[in-house]
C-alpha positions as CSV (number, residue, x, y, z in Angstrom):
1,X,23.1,-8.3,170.3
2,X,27.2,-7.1,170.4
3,X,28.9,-9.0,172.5
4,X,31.3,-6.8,174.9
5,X,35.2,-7.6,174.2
6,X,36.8,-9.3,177.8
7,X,39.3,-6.9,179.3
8,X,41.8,-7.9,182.0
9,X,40.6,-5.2,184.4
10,X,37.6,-4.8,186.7
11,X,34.5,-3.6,184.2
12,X,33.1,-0.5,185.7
13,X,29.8,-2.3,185.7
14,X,31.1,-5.2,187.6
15,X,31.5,-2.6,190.7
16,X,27.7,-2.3,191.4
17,X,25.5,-3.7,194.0
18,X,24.9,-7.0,191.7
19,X,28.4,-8.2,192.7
20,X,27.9,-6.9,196.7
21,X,24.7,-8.9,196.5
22,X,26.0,-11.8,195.4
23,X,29.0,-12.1,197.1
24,X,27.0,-12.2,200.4
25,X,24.5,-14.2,199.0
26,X,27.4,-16.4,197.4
27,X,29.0,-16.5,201.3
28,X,25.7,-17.5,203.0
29,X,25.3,-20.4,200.2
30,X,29.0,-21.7,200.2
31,X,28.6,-22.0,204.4
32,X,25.7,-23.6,203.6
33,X,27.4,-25.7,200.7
34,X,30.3,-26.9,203.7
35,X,27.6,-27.8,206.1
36,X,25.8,-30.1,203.7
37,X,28.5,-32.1,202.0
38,X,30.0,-32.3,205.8
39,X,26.3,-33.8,206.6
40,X,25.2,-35.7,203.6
41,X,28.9,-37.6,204.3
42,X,27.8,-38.8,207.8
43,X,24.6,-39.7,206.9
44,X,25.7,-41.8,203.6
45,X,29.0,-43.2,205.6
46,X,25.9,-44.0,208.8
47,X,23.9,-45.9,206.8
48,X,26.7,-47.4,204.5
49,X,28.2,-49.4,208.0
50,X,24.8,-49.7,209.3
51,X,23.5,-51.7,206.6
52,X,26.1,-52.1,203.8
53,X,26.0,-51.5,200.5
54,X,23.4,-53.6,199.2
55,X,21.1,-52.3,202.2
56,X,22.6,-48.6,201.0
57,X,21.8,-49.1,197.0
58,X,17.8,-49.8,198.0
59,X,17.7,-46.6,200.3
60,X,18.9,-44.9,198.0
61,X,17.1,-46.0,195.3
62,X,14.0,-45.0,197.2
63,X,15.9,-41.4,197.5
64,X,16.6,-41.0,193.7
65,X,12.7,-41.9,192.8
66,X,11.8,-39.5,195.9
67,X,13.9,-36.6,194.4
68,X,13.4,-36.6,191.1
69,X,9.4,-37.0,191.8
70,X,9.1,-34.2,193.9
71,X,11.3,-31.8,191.8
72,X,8.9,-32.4,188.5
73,X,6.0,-32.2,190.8
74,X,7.1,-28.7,191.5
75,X,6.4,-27.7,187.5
76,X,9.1,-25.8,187.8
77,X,7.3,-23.3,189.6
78,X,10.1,-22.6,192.3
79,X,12.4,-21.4,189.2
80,X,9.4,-19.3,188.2
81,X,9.2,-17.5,191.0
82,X,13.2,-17.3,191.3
83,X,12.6,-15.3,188.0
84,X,9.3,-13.6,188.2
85,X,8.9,-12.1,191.9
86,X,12.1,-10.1,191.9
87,X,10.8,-8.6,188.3
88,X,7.8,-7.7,189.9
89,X,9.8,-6.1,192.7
90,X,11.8,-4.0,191.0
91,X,9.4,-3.2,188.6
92,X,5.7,-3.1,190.1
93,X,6.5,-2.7,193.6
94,X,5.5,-6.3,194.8
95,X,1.8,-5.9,193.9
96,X,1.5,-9.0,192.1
97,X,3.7,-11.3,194.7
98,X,0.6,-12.9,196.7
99,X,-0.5,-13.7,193.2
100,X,2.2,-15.1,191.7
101,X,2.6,-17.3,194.9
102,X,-0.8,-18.3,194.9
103,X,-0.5,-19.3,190.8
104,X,2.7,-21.3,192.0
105,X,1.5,-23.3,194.9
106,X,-1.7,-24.9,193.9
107,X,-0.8,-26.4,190.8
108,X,2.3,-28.1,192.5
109,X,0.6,-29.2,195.3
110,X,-1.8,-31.2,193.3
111,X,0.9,-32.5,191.1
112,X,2.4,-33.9,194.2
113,X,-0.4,-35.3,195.6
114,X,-1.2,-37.0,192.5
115,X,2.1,-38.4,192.5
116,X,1.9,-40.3,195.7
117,X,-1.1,-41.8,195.3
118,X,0.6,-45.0,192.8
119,X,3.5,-45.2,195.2
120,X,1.3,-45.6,198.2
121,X,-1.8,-47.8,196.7
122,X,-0.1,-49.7,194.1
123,X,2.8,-52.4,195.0
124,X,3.9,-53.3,191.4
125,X,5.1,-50.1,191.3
126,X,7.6,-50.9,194.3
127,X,8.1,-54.4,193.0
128,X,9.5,-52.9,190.0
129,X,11.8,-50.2,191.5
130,X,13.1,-52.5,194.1
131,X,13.1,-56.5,192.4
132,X,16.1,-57.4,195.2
133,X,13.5,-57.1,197.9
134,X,10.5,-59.3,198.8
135,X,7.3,-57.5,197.8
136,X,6.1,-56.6,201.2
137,X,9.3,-54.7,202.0
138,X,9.3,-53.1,199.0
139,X,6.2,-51.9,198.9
140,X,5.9,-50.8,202.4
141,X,9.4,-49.0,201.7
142,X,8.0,-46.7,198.7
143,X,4.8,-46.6,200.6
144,X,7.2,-44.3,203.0
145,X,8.3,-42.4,200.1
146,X,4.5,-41.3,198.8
147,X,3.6,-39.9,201.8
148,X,6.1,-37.4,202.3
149,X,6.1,-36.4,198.6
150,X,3.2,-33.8,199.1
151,X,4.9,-31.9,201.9
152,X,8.5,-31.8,200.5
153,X,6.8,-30.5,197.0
154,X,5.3,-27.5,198.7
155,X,8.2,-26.9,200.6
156,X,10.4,-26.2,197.7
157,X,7.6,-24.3,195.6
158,X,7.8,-22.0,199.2
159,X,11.2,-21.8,199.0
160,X,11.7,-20.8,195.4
161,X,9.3,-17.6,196.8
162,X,12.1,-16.6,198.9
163,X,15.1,-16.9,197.0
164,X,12.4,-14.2,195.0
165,X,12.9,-11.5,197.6
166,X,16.9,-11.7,197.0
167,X,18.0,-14.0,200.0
168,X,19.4,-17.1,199.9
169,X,19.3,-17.2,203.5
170,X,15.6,-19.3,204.1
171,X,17.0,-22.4,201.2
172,X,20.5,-22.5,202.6
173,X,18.8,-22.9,206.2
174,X,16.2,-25.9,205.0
175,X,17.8,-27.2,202.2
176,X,21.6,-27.0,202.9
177,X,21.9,-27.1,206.9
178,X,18.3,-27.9,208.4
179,X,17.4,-31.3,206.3
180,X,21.2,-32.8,206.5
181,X,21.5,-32.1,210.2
182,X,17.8,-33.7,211.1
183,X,18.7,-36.6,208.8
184,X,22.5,-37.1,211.0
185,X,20.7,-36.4,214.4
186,X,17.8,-39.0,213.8
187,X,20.1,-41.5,212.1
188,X,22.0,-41.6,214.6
189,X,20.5,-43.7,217.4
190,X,18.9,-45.9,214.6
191,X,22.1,-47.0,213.8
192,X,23.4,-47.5,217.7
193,X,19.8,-49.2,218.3
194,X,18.1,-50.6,215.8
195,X,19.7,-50.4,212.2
196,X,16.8,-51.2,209.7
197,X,16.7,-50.3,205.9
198,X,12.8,-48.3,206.8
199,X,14.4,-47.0,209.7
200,X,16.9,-44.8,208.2
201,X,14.6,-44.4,205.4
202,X,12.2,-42.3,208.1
203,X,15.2,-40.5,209.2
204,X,16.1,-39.6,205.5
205,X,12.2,-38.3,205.0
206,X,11.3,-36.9,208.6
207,X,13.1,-33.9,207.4
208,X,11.2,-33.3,204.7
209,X,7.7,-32.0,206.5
210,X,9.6,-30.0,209.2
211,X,11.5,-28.2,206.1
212,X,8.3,-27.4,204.3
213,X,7.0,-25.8,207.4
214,X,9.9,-23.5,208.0
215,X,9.5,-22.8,204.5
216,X,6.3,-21.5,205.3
217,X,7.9,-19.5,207.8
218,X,10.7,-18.2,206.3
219,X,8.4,-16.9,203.0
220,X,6.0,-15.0,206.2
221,X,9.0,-13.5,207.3
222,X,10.4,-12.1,204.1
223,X,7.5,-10.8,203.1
224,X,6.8,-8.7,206.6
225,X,10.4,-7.4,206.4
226,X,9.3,-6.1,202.3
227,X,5.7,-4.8,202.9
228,X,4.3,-4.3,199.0
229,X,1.2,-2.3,198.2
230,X,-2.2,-4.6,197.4
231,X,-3.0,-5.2,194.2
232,X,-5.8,-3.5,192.7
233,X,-9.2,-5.4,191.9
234,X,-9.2,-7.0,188.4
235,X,-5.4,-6.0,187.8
236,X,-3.7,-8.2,185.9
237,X,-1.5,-11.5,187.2
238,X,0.9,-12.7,184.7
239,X,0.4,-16.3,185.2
240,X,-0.1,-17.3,181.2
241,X,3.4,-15.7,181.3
242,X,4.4,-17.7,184.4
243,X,3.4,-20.7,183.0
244,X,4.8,-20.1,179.4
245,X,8.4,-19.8,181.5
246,X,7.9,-22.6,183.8
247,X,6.0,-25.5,182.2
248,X,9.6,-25.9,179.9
249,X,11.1,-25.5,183.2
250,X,9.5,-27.8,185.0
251,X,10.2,-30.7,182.4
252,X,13.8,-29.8,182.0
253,X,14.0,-29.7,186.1
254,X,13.4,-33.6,185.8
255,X,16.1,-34.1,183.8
256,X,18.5,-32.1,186.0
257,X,17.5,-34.2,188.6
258,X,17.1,-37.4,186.6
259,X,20.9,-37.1,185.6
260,X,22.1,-37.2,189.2
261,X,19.7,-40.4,190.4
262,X,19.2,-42.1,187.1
263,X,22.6,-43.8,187.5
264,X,21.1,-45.4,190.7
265,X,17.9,-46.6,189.4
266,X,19.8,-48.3,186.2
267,X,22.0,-49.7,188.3
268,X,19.2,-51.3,191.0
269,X,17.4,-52.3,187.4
270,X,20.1,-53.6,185.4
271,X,22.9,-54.4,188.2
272,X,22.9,-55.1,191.6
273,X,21.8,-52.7,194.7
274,X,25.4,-53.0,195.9
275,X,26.5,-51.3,192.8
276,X,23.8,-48.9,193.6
277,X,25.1,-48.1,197.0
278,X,28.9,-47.6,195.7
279,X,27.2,-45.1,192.9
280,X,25.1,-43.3,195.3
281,X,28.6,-42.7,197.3
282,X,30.0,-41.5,194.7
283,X,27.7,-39.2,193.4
284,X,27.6,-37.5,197.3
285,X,31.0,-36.8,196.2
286,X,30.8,-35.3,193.1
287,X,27.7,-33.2,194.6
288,X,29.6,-32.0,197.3
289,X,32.1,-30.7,194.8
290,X,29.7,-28.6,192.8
291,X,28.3,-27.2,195.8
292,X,30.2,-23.9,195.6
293,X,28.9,-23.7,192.2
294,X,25.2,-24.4,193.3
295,X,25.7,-21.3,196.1
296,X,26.7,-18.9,193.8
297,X,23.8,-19.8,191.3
298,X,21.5,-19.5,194.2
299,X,22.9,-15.8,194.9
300,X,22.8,-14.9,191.2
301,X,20.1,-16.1,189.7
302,X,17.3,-13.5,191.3
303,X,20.5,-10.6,190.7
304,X,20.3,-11.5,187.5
305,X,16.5,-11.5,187.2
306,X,16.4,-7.9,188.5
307,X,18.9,-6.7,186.2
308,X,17.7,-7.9,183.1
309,X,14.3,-6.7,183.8
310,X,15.6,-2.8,184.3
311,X,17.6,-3.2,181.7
312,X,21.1,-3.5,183.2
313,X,22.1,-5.8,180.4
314,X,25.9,-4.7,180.5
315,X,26.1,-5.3,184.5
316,X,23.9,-8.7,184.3
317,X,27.0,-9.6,181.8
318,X,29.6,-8.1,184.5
319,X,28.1,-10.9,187.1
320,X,28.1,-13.5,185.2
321,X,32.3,-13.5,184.3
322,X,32.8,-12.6,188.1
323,X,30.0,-15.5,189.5
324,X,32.1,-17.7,187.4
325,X,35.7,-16.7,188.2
326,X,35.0,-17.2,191.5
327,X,33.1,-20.8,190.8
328,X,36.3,-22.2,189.4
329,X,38.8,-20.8,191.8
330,X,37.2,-22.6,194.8
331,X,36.1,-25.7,192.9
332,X,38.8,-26.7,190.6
333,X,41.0,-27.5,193.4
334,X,38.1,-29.5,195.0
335,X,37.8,-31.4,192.4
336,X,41.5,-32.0,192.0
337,X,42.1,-33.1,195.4
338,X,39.2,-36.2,194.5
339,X,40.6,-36.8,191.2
340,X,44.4,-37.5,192.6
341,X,42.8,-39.3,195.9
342,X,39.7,-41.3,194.8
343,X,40.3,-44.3,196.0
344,X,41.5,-42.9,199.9
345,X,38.3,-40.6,199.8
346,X,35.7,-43.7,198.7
347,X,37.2,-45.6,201.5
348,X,35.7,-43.7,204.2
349,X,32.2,-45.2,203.2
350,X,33.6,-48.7,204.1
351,X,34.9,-51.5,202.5
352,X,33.9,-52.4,198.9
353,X,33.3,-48.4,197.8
354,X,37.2,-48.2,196.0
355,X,36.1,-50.1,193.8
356,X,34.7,-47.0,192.2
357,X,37.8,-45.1,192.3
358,X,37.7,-44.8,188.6
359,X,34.3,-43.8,188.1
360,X,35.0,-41.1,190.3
361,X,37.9,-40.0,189.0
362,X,35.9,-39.7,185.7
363,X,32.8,-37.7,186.9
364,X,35.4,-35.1,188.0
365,X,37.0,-34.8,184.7
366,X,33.2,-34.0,183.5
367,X,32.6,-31.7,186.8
368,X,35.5,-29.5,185.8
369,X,33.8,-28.8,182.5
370,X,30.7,-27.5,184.4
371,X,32.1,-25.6,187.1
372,X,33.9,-24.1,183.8
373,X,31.2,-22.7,182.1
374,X,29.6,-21.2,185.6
375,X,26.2,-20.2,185.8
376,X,25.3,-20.3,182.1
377,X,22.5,-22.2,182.1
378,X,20.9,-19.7,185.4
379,X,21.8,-17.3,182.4
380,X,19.3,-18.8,179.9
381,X,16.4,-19.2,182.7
382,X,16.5,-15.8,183.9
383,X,16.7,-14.0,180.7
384,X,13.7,-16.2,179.6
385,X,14.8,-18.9,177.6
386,X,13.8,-21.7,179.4
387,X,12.5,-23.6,176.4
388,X,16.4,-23.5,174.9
389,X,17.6,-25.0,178.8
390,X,14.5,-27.5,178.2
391,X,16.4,-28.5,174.4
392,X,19.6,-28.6,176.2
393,X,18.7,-31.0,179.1
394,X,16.5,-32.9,177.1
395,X,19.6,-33.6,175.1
396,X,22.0,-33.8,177.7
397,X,19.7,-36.6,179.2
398,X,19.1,-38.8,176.1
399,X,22.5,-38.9,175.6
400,X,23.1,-39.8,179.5
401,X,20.2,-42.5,179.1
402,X,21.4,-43.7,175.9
403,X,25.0,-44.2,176.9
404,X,23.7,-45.5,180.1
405,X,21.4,-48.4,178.6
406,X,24.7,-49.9,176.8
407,X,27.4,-49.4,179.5
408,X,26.1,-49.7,182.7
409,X,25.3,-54.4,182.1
410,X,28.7,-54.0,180.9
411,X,30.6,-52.0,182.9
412,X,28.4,-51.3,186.0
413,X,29.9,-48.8,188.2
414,X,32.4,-47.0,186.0
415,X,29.4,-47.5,182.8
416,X,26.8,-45.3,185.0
417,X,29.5,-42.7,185.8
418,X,30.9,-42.2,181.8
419,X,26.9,-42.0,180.9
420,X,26.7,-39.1,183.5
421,X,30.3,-37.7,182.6
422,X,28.9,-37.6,179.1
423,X,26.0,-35.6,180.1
424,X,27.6,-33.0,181.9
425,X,30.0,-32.1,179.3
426,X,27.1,-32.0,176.5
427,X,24.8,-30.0,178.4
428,X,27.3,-27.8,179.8
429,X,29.1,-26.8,176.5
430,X,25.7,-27.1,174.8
431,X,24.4,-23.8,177.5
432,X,28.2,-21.9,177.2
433,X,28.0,-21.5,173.4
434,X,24.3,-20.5,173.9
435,X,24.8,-17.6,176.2
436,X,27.8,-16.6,174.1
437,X,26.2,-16.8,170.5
438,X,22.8,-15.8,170.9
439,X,22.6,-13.8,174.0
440,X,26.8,-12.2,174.6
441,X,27.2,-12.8,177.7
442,X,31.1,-13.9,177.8
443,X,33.4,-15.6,180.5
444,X,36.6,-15.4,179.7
445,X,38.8,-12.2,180.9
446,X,41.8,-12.2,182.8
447,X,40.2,-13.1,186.1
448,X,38.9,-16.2,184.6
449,X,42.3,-17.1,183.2
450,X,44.1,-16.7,186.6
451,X,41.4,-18.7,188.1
452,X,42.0,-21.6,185.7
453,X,46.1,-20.9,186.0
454,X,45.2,-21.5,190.3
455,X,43.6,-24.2,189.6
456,X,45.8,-26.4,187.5
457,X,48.5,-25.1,189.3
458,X,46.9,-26.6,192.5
459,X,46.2,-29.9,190.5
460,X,49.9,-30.0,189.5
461,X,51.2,-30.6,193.1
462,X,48.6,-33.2,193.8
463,X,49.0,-35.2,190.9
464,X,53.2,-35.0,192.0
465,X,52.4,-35.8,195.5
466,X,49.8,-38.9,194.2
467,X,53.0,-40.0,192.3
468,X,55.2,-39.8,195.3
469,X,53.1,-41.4,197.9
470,X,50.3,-43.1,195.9
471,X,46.8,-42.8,196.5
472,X,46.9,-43.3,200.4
473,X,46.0,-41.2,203.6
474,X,49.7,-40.1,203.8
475,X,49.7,-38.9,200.2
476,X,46.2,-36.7,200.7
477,X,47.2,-35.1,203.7
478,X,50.5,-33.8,202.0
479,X,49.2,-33.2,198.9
480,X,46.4,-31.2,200.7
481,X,48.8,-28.8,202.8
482,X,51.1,-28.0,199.5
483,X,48.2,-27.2,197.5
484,X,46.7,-24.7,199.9
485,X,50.4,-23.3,199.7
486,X,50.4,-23.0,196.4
487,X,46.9,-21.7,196.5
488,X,47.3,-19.0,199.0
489,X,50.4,-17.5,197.2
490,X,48.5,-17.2,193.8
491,X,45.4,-15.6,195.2
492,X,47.9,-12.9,197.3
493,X,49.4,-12.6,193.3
494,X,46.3,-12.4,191.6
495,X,43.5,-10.7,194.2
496,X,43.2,-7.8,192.2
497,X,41.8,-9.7,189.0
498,X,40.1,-12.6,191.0
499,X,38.0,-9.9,192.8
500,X,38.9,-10.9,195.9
501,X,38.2,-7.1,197.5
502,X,34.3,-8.0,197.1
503,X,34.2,-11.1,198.6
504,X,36.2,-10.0,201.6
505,X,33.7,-7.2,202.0
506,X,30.4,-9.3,201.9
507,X,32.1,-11.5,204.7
508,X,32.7,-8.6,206.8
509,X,28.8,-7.3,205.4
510,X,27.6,-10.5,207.0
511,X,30.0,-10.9,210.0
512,X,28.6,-7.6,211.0
C-alpha cells in the first residue's frame, strides 16, 4: 500500500464531509469530555473528604473490578457494532442492523450475568479483593457491585449501536454527562447525612441502570429518525464476521481497561487502600486529560468505518492527520498545566494526595506520547485489524503487569504510575508504527508540527512561571493566564494549517 507524502497544505480530501462530521461529532464529545472530568472531580474530591483515603482506595477498588468486568463482559461487541452498522449503512442500506444488534446483545448479556453470579454468591471472592475490610463488609460491598453488572453491560452493548448510526450524541449524554451528574447529585446528601463507604458506593452504581435504559432509548430513537428497509427471509447476517472482529476485541478491551484500574487493585493487594485512594485520584486526573482525545475517537471511529468500506481510503487517511492535529493542540497544554502544578492540583482531593505529585507528573510524560500518536489504534479496529490492537494491548499490558509486580512493594504510588507510564508509551508507539508501516496512514504534516510547536510553546511559560512561583495556587493561576496568551496568539498565526475553519463551522452547525 503507498503511503501518501505529508504536505503542509490542506489535502483536497481532507475538505469532505468526514472532517464536517467529525468536527461536530468531535464538539458534542469534547462538551461532553468538560462535563465529566468537571463531575468525576466532585464526586472523587466528595467521597475523598467524606471518607478519606483509605475509605476512597476500597470504593474504588470496587470501581476498578466493576469497570473492567463489565467492559470484557461486553466481548467487545460495542466496538463491533461501532465498525459494522455504519458499513452496513452505507453499503446495504441498514437491512442487516436489527441483526447485527440482536447478534451483539445476547451474547453480552449472558456474559454479564455470568459474571455477577461469583461476586454476589461467593464471599472469598470479596475477601480477596478487599483483605483491609472485615469479611462481612467486604462481601456485602462487591455483593453491590454484581448486581449492577448485568444492566451496565447491556447499556454499553446499546450504546456502541448508536455511535453506529454516526452520533456521538446518545454516549456523550449517558456516559460523559448523565452517569457523572447522577453520581454528584446522589452523593451529595450522603455525604451531608450519612457518609458510609456502601453509601456512596450506591450512588457510584445507581447510575448505572438508569444509563442502560436511556440507552435503550436513545438506540429507538436513532433508529426511527434512519428508517432501513427489512431484511429479506434467509438473507445473510454477518455475525461469523462480527465475531471474527470482536472476540480479539473484546479481550484486548480488558486490557484497555485493565491498564487504567489495575494500578488500584495492585496497590489494595500489595499496598495499602490509602495508596489506592491517592492512585485512583490521580488517575481521574490523567483521564480527564485524555478526554479530548477520547471525544474525537468517538466522532471518528464510525467516519472512518464508512469510509474505508466505500473505499475512500485517501480521505479516511486525510481524517486521521486532522483528528490528530487537533487531539494534541487542546491536550498538550492540558497536560502541561498538570505536569508544572501537580502537587497544587492533587491537593484539592485533601490532605495526604501530594504525596503523588510525582507519579502524576510521570503519567503525563506517558499521556503526551498518546495524545501524540491520535487515534491510531481506532485506525487498526476500524480497518479490521483488531487481532494486531489485541497483540499490541496484550503487550502493552504484560509489560504494565510485569513492571507493576516489582515496583509498586517498593515504590507504591509512583511504582504503579511508571508501570502504567510504561504501558502507554509501548502500546501507543507499538499502534503508530503499525498504521504507518503496514496500513499508510501518516500524521505528521505541517498542521501536526504547529500543533506540537503550540504546545511546547505553552509548556515553556508554565515550566518558567513553576520556577518563579513554585508549585502553588499563585503560580497556576499565572501560569494558566500566560499560557492561554501564548496559546491564542499561535492559533490566530497558525489557523489556517491547524484547521481551525472546520471546527468553527461544526460549532456554528451545532449552535444552530
Amino acid at each position: 500500500m503507498t503511503t501518501p507524502e505529508a504536505t503542509t497544505r490542506p489535502r483536497p480530501e481532507a475538505t469532505g464531509s468526514g472532517v464536517a462530521a467529525t468536527a461536530r461529532g468531535g464538539w458534542w464529545g469534547m462538551a461532553g469530555s468538560v462535563a465529566n472530568a468537571v463531575f468525576s472531580f466532585l464526586l472523587v474530591g466528595l467521597i475523598t473528604r467524606a471518607v478519606g483515603a483509605q475509605g476512597a482506595g476500597v470504593i474504588f477498588t470496587g470501581v476498578a473490578m466493576f469497570t473492567i468486568l463489565s467492559n470484557a463482559c461486553k466481548l467487545g461487541a460495542d466496538t463491533g457494532l461501532v465498525r459494522f452498522v455504519p458499513r452496513d449503512l452505507a453499503v446495504d442500506g441498514g437491512r442487516s442492523v436489527a441483526a447485527l444488534v440482536r447478534t451483539a446483545l445476547l451474547p453480552a448479556t449472558v456474559a454479564g450475568t455470568a459474571a455477577a453470579v461469583p461476586l454476589v454468591l461467593f464471599p472469598s471472592v470479596a475477601t480477596a479483593l478487599l483483605p483491609q475490610l472485615p469479611p462481612a463488609d467486604a462481601a456485602a460491598l462487591i455483593r453491590l457491585f454484581g448486581l449492577f453488572l448485568p444492566a451496565a453491560t447491556v447499556g454499553m452493548v446499546l450504546l456502541g449501536a448508536a455511535r453506529g448510526y454516526g452520533t456521538v450524541v446518545p454516549f456523550v449524554g449517558v456516559e460523559q454527562i448523565g452517569k457523572p451528574v447522577l453520581r454528584v447529585l446522589i452523593a451529595i446528601p450522603i455525604v451531608w447525612c450519612a457518609p458510609s463507604v456502601t453509601a456512596l458506593a450506591s450512588a457510584w452504581l445507581l447510575p448505572s441502570f438508569a444509563g442502560s435504559v436511556a440507552a435503550w432509548f436513545a438506540l429507538r430513537r436513532c433508529r426511527a429518525r434512519r428508517p432501513t428497509p427489512r431484511r429479506a427471509a434467509g438473507a445473510d447476517v454477518p455475525w461469523r464476521a462480527f465475531w471474527r472482529f470482536a472476540a480479539p476485541r473484546a479481550v484486548s478491551s480488558v486490557f484497555d481497561i485493565g491498564a487504567v484500574w489495575i494500578g488500584v487493585i495492585l496497590l489494595s493487594a500489595l499496598a495499602t487502600s490509602r495508596e489506592a485512594g491517592v492512585y485512583t485520584a490521580i488517575g481521574r486526573v490523567v483521564t480527564a486529560g485524555t478526554l479530548v482525545q477520547l471525544a474525537v475517537r468517538l466522532a471518528v471511529a464510525p467516519e472512518l468505518s464508512r469510509l474505508l468500506a466505500v473505499e475512500k481510503v485517501a480521505e479516511a487517511r486525510a481524517l486521521h492527520r486532522v483528528s490528530t492535529c487537533w487531539t494534541v493542540l487542546l491536550s498538550w497544554p492540558l497536560f502541561g498545566v498538570v505536569a508544572c502544578f501537580p502537587g497544587t492540583i492533587l491537593s484539592v482531593f485533601g490532605p495526604g494526595f501530594t504525596d503523588g505529585a510525582l507519579a502524576l507528573v510521570v503519567l503525563c510524560a506517558a499521556s503526551m506520547v498518546n495524545v501524540a500518536v491520535g487515534s491510531a489504534q481506532t485506525v487498526l479496529l476500524m480497518a479490521g485489524r483488531s487481532c494486531w490492537h489485541l497483540t499490541v494491548t496484550a503487550v502493552a499490558f504484560t509489560v504494565q503487569l510485569a513492571v507493576g509486580v516489582l515496583a509498586v512493594p517498593a515504590w507504591g504510588v509512583l511504582g504503579a504510575a511508571v508501570s502504567w507510564g510504561a504501558a502507554i508509551v509501548v502500546e501507543n508507539l507499538t499502534a503508530a508504527v503499525l498504521v504507518r508501516m503496514r496500513l499508510g496512514f501518516t500524521t505528521v504534516d505541517g498542521g501536526y508540527i504547529r500543533a506540537l510547536a503550540v504546545g511546547l510553546a505553552v509548556t515553556t511559560v508554565l515550566v518558567a512561571s513553576r520556577l518563579s512561583e513554585g508549585d502553588t495556587s499563585r503560580g497556576l493561576a499565572v501560569g494558566m493566564v500566560l499560557g492561554l496568551c501564548v496559546f491564542g496568539i499561535t492559533l490566530c498565526r497558525y489557523r489556517m494549517l491547524l484547521r481551525l475553519g472546520d471546527l468553527v463551522g461544526a460549532l456554528r452547525h451545532r449552535a444552530a
